[in-house]
Amino acid sequence: MKVVVIGAQWGDEGKGKIVDYLAEDAKYVVRYAGGPNAGHTIVVDGKQYALHQVPSGILYKDKSVFLGAGMVIDPEALFNELQMLKDNGIDWEGRVFISDRAHIILPRYREMDKKRDAERKRPIGTTGRGIGIAYAEKAHRDGIRLADLDWAQKMAEFDGEDKAYLDKYRDRLISMRVDLTAKMHEYKDENILFEGAQGAMLDIDSGTYPYVSSGASCAAGAATGCGIGPHDLDKILGVFKAYETRVGNGPMPTEFNDSDAAESELCRTVRETGREYGVTTGRARRCGYLDLVALRYACRVNSLDSLVLTHLDIYDPMEQIEACVAYDIGGKIVTDFPAGVEDMENAKPVLKKFKGWKTSLKNIREYDKLPKEARDYVEFIEDYCETKVGIISVGYERDETFIRTGVWK
Ligand code: IMP
Ligand code: MG
């Protein structure tokens, strides 16, 4: 069975934790988009791991992981990350593979990325990891894939620092290189987990363009990014937080307003208890009310079979919770997520109030044991999005999670 896990917001929804949790029953984990711009945090037995390129399944000693064709790979950062795992007692050799169709990020792309963003009239606030440059080279048809590493004519075109860099990593990359389509066919009867990066609203096509990343973080990206067809995806899960966050620039209709005392206090609480600081860049994340207009759009555009709700415990102390059920755009009430940047920027959230539960959810492992107020919040989300919430996370640890609807069946 093939299960896809995507972020249903602007990234940082807790995909790393959920992929790690579901990976227990998968034999293989395949990451299909992005590169070292991603930051996936996983906490196991009190120990925290920050992964950027290696799929989250790596922490299980018996799983093999694949970096898909839809990814852009920074070899230097990748081997540093693998060394970090080894230093923590995680033996990765022989179980990390990279698609021969994945593209390579050259070191100079990082500076090009930063320079380009600084020169933009409306900077995106990229992570500066060279991601956009690598995808642009790919779209220009000038990219370098792992498959090209032994294409003599192409390799002869590189000189200086580029050549030295490619020479340095060439053999190691080749030793991990696989034909991912053939592998996926070989393993077709096994449980495979497809791990997205970033989130639905940062997808190059369906996200808040131009304030997006440049890969396919949508569910369809799992097919193109892993060399399989769309019919092969059996189930698609979308992870979202009980509130909203975004790193970098771009519209965020439900962002807490810093000049409002109550919202600014709410922002502080959510940011501190939710540890809302970027894993890759350390930037404080922008925080806001749960945006159901955007979430329902993400459900539709990604055919989500079910939702995974994380960080529900962050709302434990709240007297009252609010979520956005529509946008007011210049007096017009809108419930379909708009494409126009000015519409997104002018959208004022129409908020619905929910009663808080004012108790700790940390030790709850069954849906029926949740306080009624928490269930009311969850069930409103389900009704609004016409999508069930199948898994709920109430803490950072792997086991602070519970399932309502089984995934691998
Ligand atoms: P880039 O992917 O570095 O080009 O950045 C483009 C936009 O996507 C910026 O706003 C980043 O902050 C955002 N972004 C990229 N990767 C992630 C992620 O993994 N989580 C959250 N935001 C991200
Ligand atoms: Mg992240």
GROMACS .gro file of C-alpha atoms and ligand atoms in nm:
model
  433
    1MET     CA    1   0.000   0.000   0.000
    2LYS     CA    2   0.120   0.350  -0.081
    3VAL     CA    3   0.040   0.633   0.160
    4VAL     CA    4   0.127   0.998   0.098
    5VAL     CA    5   0.174   1.250   0.380
    6ILE     CA    6   0.170   1.617   0.285
    7GLY     CA    7   0.165   1.943   0.476
    8ALA     CA    8  -0.179   2.102   0.440
    9GLN     CA    9  -0.073   2.458   0.536
   10TRP     CA   10   0.249   2.658   0.483
   11GLY     CA   11   0.486   2.388   0.607
   12ASP     CA   12   0.598   2.300   0.961
   13GLU     CA   13   0.273   2.123   1.040
   14GLY     CA   14   0.451   1.833   1.207
   15LYS     CA   15   0.495   1.609   0.902
   16GLY     CA   16   0.829   1.482   1.030
   17LYS     CA   17   0.672   1.351   1.348
   18ILE     CA   18   0.375   1.196   1.165
   19VAL     CA   19   0.591   1.031   0.898
   20ASP     CA   20   0.815   0.895   1.172
   21TYR     CA   21   0.507   0.766   1.357
   22LEU     CA   22   0.353   0.600   1.049
   23ALA     CA   23   0.686   0.467   0.928
   24GLU     CA   24   0.673   0.197   1.191
   25ASP     CA   25   0.439   0.003   0.962
   26ALA     CA   26   0.607   0.096   0.635
   27LYS     CA   27   0.902  -0.079   0.482
   28TYR     CA   28   1.023   0.216   0.276
   29VAL     CA   29   0.997   0.592   0.310
   30VAL     CA   30   1.037   0.814   0.004
   31ARG     CA   31   1.073   1.191   0.015
   32TYR     CA   32   0.951   1.349  -0.306
   33ALA     CA   33   1.004   1.727  -0.311
   34GLY     CA   34   1.218   2.017  -0.194
   35GLY     CA   35   1.568   1.994  -0.060
   36PRO     CA   36   1.757   2.137   0.238
   37ASN     CA   37   1.494   2.414   0.273
   38ALA     CA   38   1.283   2.169   0.474
   39GLY     CA   39   1.327   2.117   0.845
   40HIS     CA   40   1.160   1.812   0.998
   41THR     CA   41   1.180   1.776   1.374
   42ILE     CA   42   1.140   1.437   1.536
   43VAL     CA   43   1.164   1.362   1.907
   44VAL     CA   44   1.231   1.003   2.010
   45ASP     CA   45   1.296   0.910   2.374
   46GLY     CA   46   1.358   1.274   2.460
   47LYS     CA   47   1.620   1.312   2.188
   48GLN     CA   48   1.549   1.567   1.916
   49TYR     CA   49   1.657   1.524   1.553
   50ALA     CA   50   1.635   1.794   1.287
   51LEU     CA   51   1.627   1.644   0.938
   52HIS     CA   52   1.650   1.852   0.623
   53GLN     CA   53   1.697   1.612   0.334
   54VAL     CA   54   1.695   1.260   0.474
   55PRO     CA   55   1.341   1.113   0.496
   56SER     CA   56   1.202   1.085   0.847
   57GLY     CA   57   1.189   0.703   0.840
   58ILE     CA   58   1.567   0.687   0.886
   59LEU     CA   59   1.539   0.665   1.265
   60TYR     CA   60   1.406   0.308   1.238
   61LYS     CA   61   1.705   0.080   1.190
   62ASP     CA   62   1.523  -0.160   0.955
   63LYS     CA   63   1.384   0.093   0.704
   64SER     CA   64   1.533   0.204   0.376
   65VAL     CA   65   1.472   0.558   0.263
   66PHE     CA   66   1.475   0.717  -0.082
   67LEU     CA   67   1.529   1.074  -0.196
   68GLY     CA   68   1.299   1.114  -0.494
   69ALA     CA   69   1.325   1.253  -0.845
   70GLY     CA   70   1.127   1.562  -0.743
   71MET     CA   71   1.396   1.665  -0.497
   72VAL     CA   72   1.693   1.897  -0.539
   73ILE     CA   73   1.988   1.752  -0.349
   74ASP     CA   74   2.265   1.947  -0.177
   75PRO     CA   75   2.535   1.679  -0.144
   76GLU     CA   76   2.746   1.869   0.109
   77ALA     CA   77   2.447   1.930   0.338
   78LEU     CA   78   2.326   1.574   0.284
   79PHE     CA   79   2.653   1.413   0.389
   80ASN     CA   80   2.675   1.645   0.692
   81GLU     CA   81   2.327   1.534   0.792
   82LEU     CA   82   2.418   1.168   0.748
   83GLN     CA   83   2.729   1.224   0.960
   84MET     CA   84   2.512   1.382   1.232
   85LEU     CA   85   2.296   1.068   1.229
   86LYS     CA   86   2.601   0.846   1.254
   87ASP     CA   87   2.733   1.053   1.546
   88ASN     CA   88   2.400   0.984   1.717
   89GLY     CA   89   2.435   0.610   1.672
   90ILE     CA   90   2.213   0.580   1.365
   91ASP     CA   91   2.380   0.363   1.109
   92TRP     CA   92   2.249   0.475   0.772
   93GLU     CA   93   2.485   0.308   0.530
   94GLY     CA   94   2.316   0.073   0.287
   95ARG     CA   95   1.970   0.217   0.350
   96VAL     CA   96   1.975   0.565   0.197
   97PHE     CA   97   1.919   0.585  -0.179
   98ILE     CA   98   1.874   0.870  -0.425
   99SER     CA   99   1.678   0.874  -0.750
  100ASP     CA  100   1.893   0.898  -1.062
  101ARG     CA  101   1.653   1.170  -1.177
  102ALA     CA  102   1.699   1.395  -0.872
  103HIS     CA  103   1.877   1.724  -0.938
  104ILE     CA  104   2.194   1.853  -0.772
  105ILE     CA  105   2.236   2.193  -0.603
  106LEU     CA  106   2.579   2.349  -0.662
  107PRO     CA  107   2.724   2.560  -0.375
  108ARG     CA  108   2.711   2.881  -0.580
  109TYR     CA  109   2.332   2.844  -0.611
  110ARG     CA  110   2.301   2.945  -0.243
  111GLU     CA  111   2.455   3.289  -0.301
  112MET     CA  112   2.260   3.328  -0.624
  113ASP     CA  113   1.939   3.247  -0.435
  114LYS     CA  114   2.011   3.505  -0.160
  115LYS     CA  115   2.115   3.772  -0.409
  116ARG     CA  116   1.812   3.720  -0.629
  117ASP     CA  117   1.574   3.739  -0.334
  118ALA     CA  118   1.744   4.053  -0.200
  119GLU     CA  119   1.707   4.218  -0.542
  120ARG     CA  120   1.338   4.134  -0.577
  121LYS     CA  121   1.090   4.419  -0.549
  122ARG     CA  122   0.885   4.186  -0.336
  123PRO     CA  123   1.125   3.939  -0.168
  124ILE     CA  124   0.989   3.593  -0.094
  125GLY     CA  125   1.209   3.539   0.209
  126THR     CA  126   1.363   3.219   0.075
  127THR     CA  127   1.569   2.992   0.298
  128GLY     CA  128   1.876   3.084   0.089
  129ARG     CA  129   1.959   2.719   0.022
  130GLY     CA  130   1.968   2.749  -0.356
  131ILE     CA  131   1.639   2.568  -0.399
  132GLY     CA  132   1.478   2.809  -0.645
  133ILE     CA  133   1.795   2.827  -0.854
  134ALA     CA  134   1.818   2.447  -0.880
  135TYR     CA  135   1.453   2.416  -0.986
  136ALA     CA  136   1.496   2.704  -1.233
  137GLU     CA  137   1.799   2.532  -1.387
  138LYS     CA  138   1.588   2.218  -1.411
  139ALA     CA  139   1.307   2.408  -1.587
  140HIS     CA  140   1.565   2.573  -1.816
  141ARG     CA  141   1.683   2.218  -1.899
  142ASP     CA  142   2.030   2.304  -1.771
  143GLY     CA  143   2.012   2.114  -1.442
  144ILE     CA  144   2.245   1.838  -1.330
  145ARG     CA  145   2.086   1.509  -1.232
  146LEU     CA  146   2.249   1.219  -1.054
  147ALA     CA  147   2.210   1.027  -1.380
  148ASP     CA  148   2.437   1.283  -1.548
  149LEU     CA  149   2.732   1.215  -1.318
  150ASP     CA  150   2.868   0.960  -1.561
  151TRP     CA  151   2.772   1.143  -1.878
  152ALA     CA  152   3.126   1.235  -1.981
  153GLN     CA  153   3.030   1.505  -2.230
  154LYS     CA  154   2.815   1.690  -1.976
  155MET     CA  155   3.067   1.655  -1.693
  156ALA     CA  156   3.340   1.797  -1.919
  157GLU     CA  157   3.139   2.122  -1.930
  158PHE     CA  158   3.216   2.196  -1.564
  159ASP     CA  159   3.535   2.357  -1.445
  160GLY     CA  160   3.679   2.535  -1.141
  161GLU     CA  161   3.483   2.509  -0.818
  162ASP     CA  162   3.186   2.335  -0.982
  163LYS     CA  163   3.407   2.058  -1.117
  164ALA     CA  164   3.594   2.019  -0.787
  165TYR     CA  165   3.264   1.996  -0.601
  166LEU     CA  166   3.110   1.742  -0.836
  167ASP     CA  167   3.433   1.537  -0.833
  168LYS     CA  168   3.432   1.537  -0.453
  169TYR     CA  169   3.082   1.389  -0.418
  170ARG     CA  170   3.051   1.196  -0.745
  171ASP     CA  171   3.146   0.845  -0.626
  172ARG     CA  172   2.947   0.868  -0.306
  173LEU     CA  173   2.637   0.987  -0.491
  174ILE     CA  174   2.675   0.717  -0.755
  175SER     CA  175   2.699   0.451  -0.484
  176MET     CA  176   2.357   0.562  -0.350
  177ARG     CA  177   2.192   0.617  -0.688
  178VAL     CA  178   1.893   0.404  -0.795
  179ASP     CA  179   1.629   0.381  -1.063
  180LEU     CA  180   1.336   0.477  -0.839
  181THR     CA  181   1.063   0.375  -1.084
  182ALA     CA  182   1.211   0.025  -1.101
  183LYS     CA  183   1.242   0.011  -0.721
  184MET     CA  184   0.885   0.126  -0.668
  185HIS     CA  185   0.770  -0.145  -0.906
  186GLU     CA  186   0.981  -0.406  -0.730
  187TYR     CA  187   0.829  -0.308  -0.392
  188LYS     CA  188   0.474  -0.267  -0.520
  189ASP     CA  189   0.328  -0.509  -0.266
  190GLU     CA  190   0.501  -0.347   0.034
  191ASN     CA  191   0.391  -0.057   0.251
  192ILE     CA  192   0.558   0.259   0.123
  193LEU     CA  193   0.525   0.601   0.280
  194PHE     CA  194   0.569   0.910   0.062
  195GLU     CA  195   0.685   1.212   0.256
  196GLY     CA  196   0.609   1.559   0.123
  197ALA     CA  197   0.805   1.868   0.218
  198GLN     CA  198   0.689   2.227   0.279
  199GLY     CA  199   0.309   2.246   0.248
  200ALA     CA  200   0.013   2.270   0.014
  201MET     CA  201   0.011   2.650   0.030
  202LEU     CA  202   0.380   2.663  -0.069
  203ASP     CA  203   0.331   2.442  -0.375
  204ILE     CA  204   0.454   2.605  -0.695
  205ASP     CA  205   0.117   2.556  -0.871
  206SER     CA  206  -0.153   2.556  -0.605
  207GLY     CA  207   0.017   2.770  -0.339
  208THR     CA  208   0.017   3.145  -0.279
  209TYR     CA  209   0.226   3.221  -0.589
  210PRO     CA  210   0.471   3.394  -0.613
  211TYR     CA  211   0.521   3.352  -0.238
  212VAL     CA  212   0.582   2.979  -0.264
  213SER     CA  213   0.871   2.737  -0.281
  214SER     CA  214   0.963   2.596  -0.619
  215GLY     CA  215   0.893   2.228  -0.581
  216ALA     CA  216   0.573   2.023  -0.596
  217SER     CA  217   0.466   2.000  -0.234
  218CYS     CA  218   0.117   1.896  -0.342
  219ALA     CA  219   0.000   1.535  -0.325
  220ALA     CA  220   0.037   1.493  -0.703
  221GLY     CA  221   0.407   1.565  -0.650
  222ALA     CA  222   0.436   1.222  -0.488
  223ALA     CA  223   0.366   1.064  -0.827
  224THR     CA  224   0.589   1.284  -1.042
  225GLY     CA  225   0.853   1.305  -0.770
  226CYS     CA  226   0.887   0.930  -0.724
  227GLY     CA  227   0.846   0.794  -1.072
  228ILE     CA  228   0.509   0.629  -1.017
  229GLY     CA  229   0.167   0.706  -1.162
  230PRO     CA  230  -0.122   0.880  -0.981
  231HIS     CA  231  -0.329   0.558  -0.969
  232ASP     CA  232  -0.063   0.406  -0.745
  233LEU     CA  233  -0.131   0.644  -0.458
  234ASP     CA  234  -0.370   0.459  -0.227
  235LYS     CA  235  -0.420   0.715   0.047
  236ILE     CA  236  -0.335   1.081   0.097
  237LEU     CA  237  -0.308   1.239   0.440
  238GLY     CA  238  -0.276   1.613   0.503
  239VAL     CA  239  -0.113   1.731   0.825
  240PHE     CA  240  -0.228   2.060   0.979
  241LYS     CA  241  -0.182   2.242   1.307
  242ALA     CA  242  -0.464   2.360   1.534
  243TYR     CA  243  -0.352   2.712   1.434
  244GLU     CA  244  -0.159   2.857   1.138
  245THR     CA  245   0.207   2.943   1.087
  246ARG     CA  246   0.410   3.069   0.798
  247VAL     CA  247   0.783   3.147   0.757
  248GLY     CA  248   0.898   3.401   0.504
  249ASN     CA  249   0.690   3.658   0.321
  250GLY     CA  250   0.357   3.645   0.148
  251PRO     CA  251  -0.010   3.669   0.233
  252MET     CA  252  -0.140   3.507   0.551
  253PRO     CA  253  -0.499   3.622   0.602
  254THR     CA  254  -0.531   3.494   0.961
  255GLU     CA  255  -0.199   3.624   1.098
  256PHE     CA  256  -0.223   3.756   1.454
  257ASN     CA  257  -0.218   4.134   1.451
  258ASP     CA  258   0.077   4.260   1.652
  259SER     CA  259  -0.086   4.596   1.723
  260ASP     CA  260  -0.381   4.427   1.895
  261ALA     CA  261  -0.289   4.352   2.258
  262ALA     CA  262  -0.490   4.029   2.286
  263GLU     CA  263  -0.368   3.890   1.952
  264SER     CA  264  -0.010   3.983   2.022
  265GLU     CA  265  -0.029   3.797   2.356
  266LEU     CA  266  -0.189   3.498   2.182
  267CYS     CA  267   0.091   3.505   1.925
  268ARG     CA  268   0.354   3.503   2.199
  269THR     CA  269   0.191   3.205   2.376
  270VAL     CA  270   0.151   3.003   2.055
  271ARG     CA  271   0.505   3.080   1.939
  272GLU     CA  272   0.667   2.989   2.270
  273THR     CA  273   0.466   2.679   2.363
  274GLY     CA  274   0.450   2.564   2.002
  275ARG     CA  275   0.827   2.626   1.956
  276GLU     CA  276   0.748   2.818   1.640
  277TYR     CA  277   1.100   2.894   1.524
  278GLY     CA  278   1.234   2.768   1.190
  279VAL     CA  279   1.435   2.445   1.206
  280THR     CA  280   1.634   2.546   0.897
  281THR     CA  281   1.678   2.922   0.944
  282GLY     CA  282   1.591   2.983   1.312
  283ARG     CA  283   1.346   3.256   1.204
  284ALA     CA  284   1.044   3.319   1.431
  285ARG     CA  285   0.741   3.186   1.245
  286ARG     CA  286   0.444   3.409   1.181
  287CYS     CA  287   0.144   3.274   1.373
  288GLY     CA  288  -0.230   3.308   1.328
  289TYR     CA  289  -0.575   3.155   1.368
  290LEU     CA  290  -0.652   2.827   1.195
  291ASP     CA  291  -0.751   2.917   0.838
  292LEU     CA  292  -1.029   2.684   0.733
  293VAL     CA  293  -1.073   2.855   0.395
  294ALA     CA  294  -0.714   2.764   0.307
  295LEU     CA  295  -0.741   2.419   0.468
  296ARG     CA  296  -1.053   2.324   0.275
  297TYR     CA  297  -0.882   2.440  -0.045
  298ALA     CA  298  -0.584   2.218   0.045
  299CYS     CA  299  -0.821   1.922   0.100
  300ARG     CA  300  -0.976   1.973  -0.241
  301VAL     CA  301  -0.666   2.039  -0.448
  302ASN     CA  302  -0.483   1.741  -0.295
  303SER     CA  303  -0.771   1.486  -0.275
  304LEU     CA  304  -0.704   1.441   0.094
  305ASP     CA  305  -0.853   1.119   0.228
  306SER     CA  306  -0.803   1.236   0.582
  307LEU     CA  307  -0.648   1.505   0.795
  308VAL     CA  308  -0.391   1.476   1.071
  309LEU     CA  309  -0.431   1.738   1.344
  310THR     CA  310  -0.115   1.833   1.535
  311HIS     CA  311  -0.031   2.081   1.814
  312LEU     CA  312  -0.384   2.056   1.954
  313ASP     CA  313  -0.230   2.070   2.304
  314ILE     CA  314  -0.097   2.422   2.237
  315TYR     CA  315  -0.453   2.545   2.292
  316ASP     CA  316  -0.482   2.369   2.632
  317PRO     CA  317  -0.474   2.688   2.844
  318MET     CA  318  -0.711   2.894   2.628
  319GLU     CA  319  -1.047   3.018   2.755
  320GLN     CA  320  -1.164   3.058   2.397
  321ILE     CA  321  -1.039   2.954   2.054
  322GLU     CA  322  -1.113   3.114   1.720
  323ALA     CA  323  -1.084   2.988   1.364
  324CYS     CA  324  -1.137   3.155   1.028
  325VAL     CA  325  -1.443   3.035   0.833
  326ALA     CA  326  -1.450   3.297   0.553
  327TYR     CA  327  -1.265   3.600   0.422
  328ASP     CA  328  -1.405   3.947   0.397
  329ILE     CA  329  -1.242   4.093   0.086
  330GLY     CA  330  -1.350   4.455   0.051
  331GLY     CA  331  -1.696   4.375   0.187
  332LYS     CA  332  -1.741   4.056  -0.015
  333ILE     CA  333  -1.760   3.730   0.185
  334VAL     CA  334  -1.547   3.463   0.022
  335THR     CA  335  -1.504   3.096   0.115
  336ASP     CA  336  -1.300   2.980  -0.187
  337PHE     CA  337  -0.928   3.050  -0.159
  338PRO     CA  338  -0.842   3.328  -0.407
  339ALA     CA  339  -0.550   3.325  -0.652
  340GLY     CA  340  -0.497   3.701  -0.669
  341VAL     CA  341  -0.222   3.838  -0.445
  342GLU     CA  342  -0.414   4.156  -0.367
  343ASP     CA  343  -0.724   3.955  -0.274
  344MET     CA  344  -0.514   3.736  -0.044
  345GLU     CA  345  -0.349   4.042   0.109
  346ASN     CA  346  -0.677   4.227   0.161
  347ALA     CA  347  -0.862   3.927   0.303
  348LYS     CA  348  -0.985   3.990   0.659
  349PRO     CA  349  -1.067   3.673   0.850
  350VAL     CA  350  -1.426   3.608   0.956
  351LEU     CA  351  -1.374   3.428   1.287
  352LYS     CA  352  -1.586   3.169   1.462
  353LYS     CA  353  -1.547   3.126   1.839
  354PHE     CA  354  -1.507   2.794   2.017
  355LYS     CA  355  -1.500   2.726   2.390
  356GLY     CA  356  -1.155   2.623   2.520
  357TRP     CA  357  -1.105   2.293   2.712
  358LYS     CA  358  -0.865   2.433   2.972
  359THR     CA  359  -0.704   2.103   3.057
  360SER     CA  360  -0.395   1.913   2.945
  361LEU     CA  361  -0.439   1.677   2.649
  362LYS     CA  362  -0.086   1.537   2.674
  363ASN     CA  363  -0.182   1.198   2.817
  364ILE     CA  364  -0.492   1.136   2.607
  365ARG     CA  365  -0.466   0.846   2.361
  366GLU     CA  366  -0.829   0.796   2.261
  367TYR     CA  367  -1.058   1.028   2.074
  368ASP     CA  368  -1.353   0.967   2.306
  369LYS     CA  369  -1.142   1.072   2.605
  370LEU     CA  370  -1.086   1.421   2.461
  371PRO     CA  371  -1.283   1.694   2.639
  372LYS     CA  372  -1.609   1.775   2.465
  373GLU     CA  373  -1.481   2.126   2.373
  374ALA     CA  374  -1.183   1.972   2.189
  375ARG     CA  375  -1.409   1.726   2.007
  376ASP     CA  376  -1.638   2.012   1.907
  377TYR     CA  377  -1.340   2.194   1.755
  378VAL     CA  378  -1.227   1.882   1.566
  379GLU     CA  379  -1.574   1.799   1.441
  380PHE     CA  380  -1.638   2.151   1.318
  381ILE     CA  381  -1.316   2.128   1.115
  382GLU     CA  382  -1.426   1.793   0.972
  383ASP     CA  383  -1.766   1.926   0.871
  384TYR     CA  384  -1.623   2.243   0.720
  385CYS     CA  385  -1.354   2.060   0.522
  386GLU     CA  386  -1.571   1.756   0.443
  387THR     CA  387  -1.270   1.550   0.545
  388LYS     CA  388  -1.222   1.332   0.854
  389VAL     CA  389  -0.946   1.392   1.107
  390GLY     CA  390  -0.791   1.046   1.133
  391ILE     CA  391  -0.490   1.112   1.357
  392ILE     CA  392  -0.438   1.360   1.641
  393SER     CA  393  -0.108   1.463   1.797
  394VAL     CA  394  -0.101   1.609   2.148
  395GLY     CA  395   0.274   1.648   2.210
  396TYR     CA  396   0.621   1.628   2.056
  397GLU     CA  397   0.708   1.268   2.141
  398ARG     CA  398   0.645   0.988   1.894
  399ASP     CA  399   0.390   0.827   2.128
  400GLU     CA  400   0.196   1.145   2.204
  401THR     CA  401  -0.026   1.061   1.911
  402PHE     CA  402  -0.343   0.861   1.854
  403ILE     CA  403  -0.521   0.715   1.556
  404ARG     CA  404  -0.896   0.728   1.495
  405THR     CA  405  -0.895   0.562   1.155
  406GLY     CA  406  -0.633   0.302   1.062
  407VAL     CA  407  -0.394   0.407   0.786
  408TRP     CA  408  -0.238   0.085   0.654
  409LYS     CA  409  -0.554  -0.094   0.548
  410IMP     P1  410   1.271   2.847  -0.068
  410IMP     O1  411   1.205   2.713  -0.065
  410IMP     O2  412   1.400   2.851   0.012
  410IMP     O3  413   1.284   2.900  -0.205
  410IMP     O4  414   1.173   2.947   0.009
  410IMP     C1  415   1.050   2.989  -0.046
  410IMP     C2  416   0.946   3.011   0.063
  410IMP     O5  417   0.908   2.887   0.119
  410IMP     C3  418   0.997   3.095   0.180
  410IMP     O6  419   0.887   3.171   0.228
  410IMP     C4  420   1.036   2.992   0.284
  410IMP     O7  421   1.030   3.044   0.414
  410IMP     C5  422   0.930   2.887   0.260
  410IMP     N1  423   0.975   2.751   0.296
  410IMP     C6  424   1.059   2.671   0.226
  410IMP     N2  425   1.073   2.553   0.288
  410IMP     C7  426   0.996   2.557   0.398
  410IMP     C8  427   0.965   2.461   0.500
  410IMP     O8  428   1.013   2.347   0.501
  410IMP     N3  429   0.880   2.502   0.597
  410IMP     C9  430   0.823   2.626   0.597
  410IMP     N4  431   0.846   2.718   0.502
  410IMP    C10  432   0.932   2.683   0.403
  411MG      MG  433   0.974   2.249   0.898
   0.00000   0.00000   0.00000
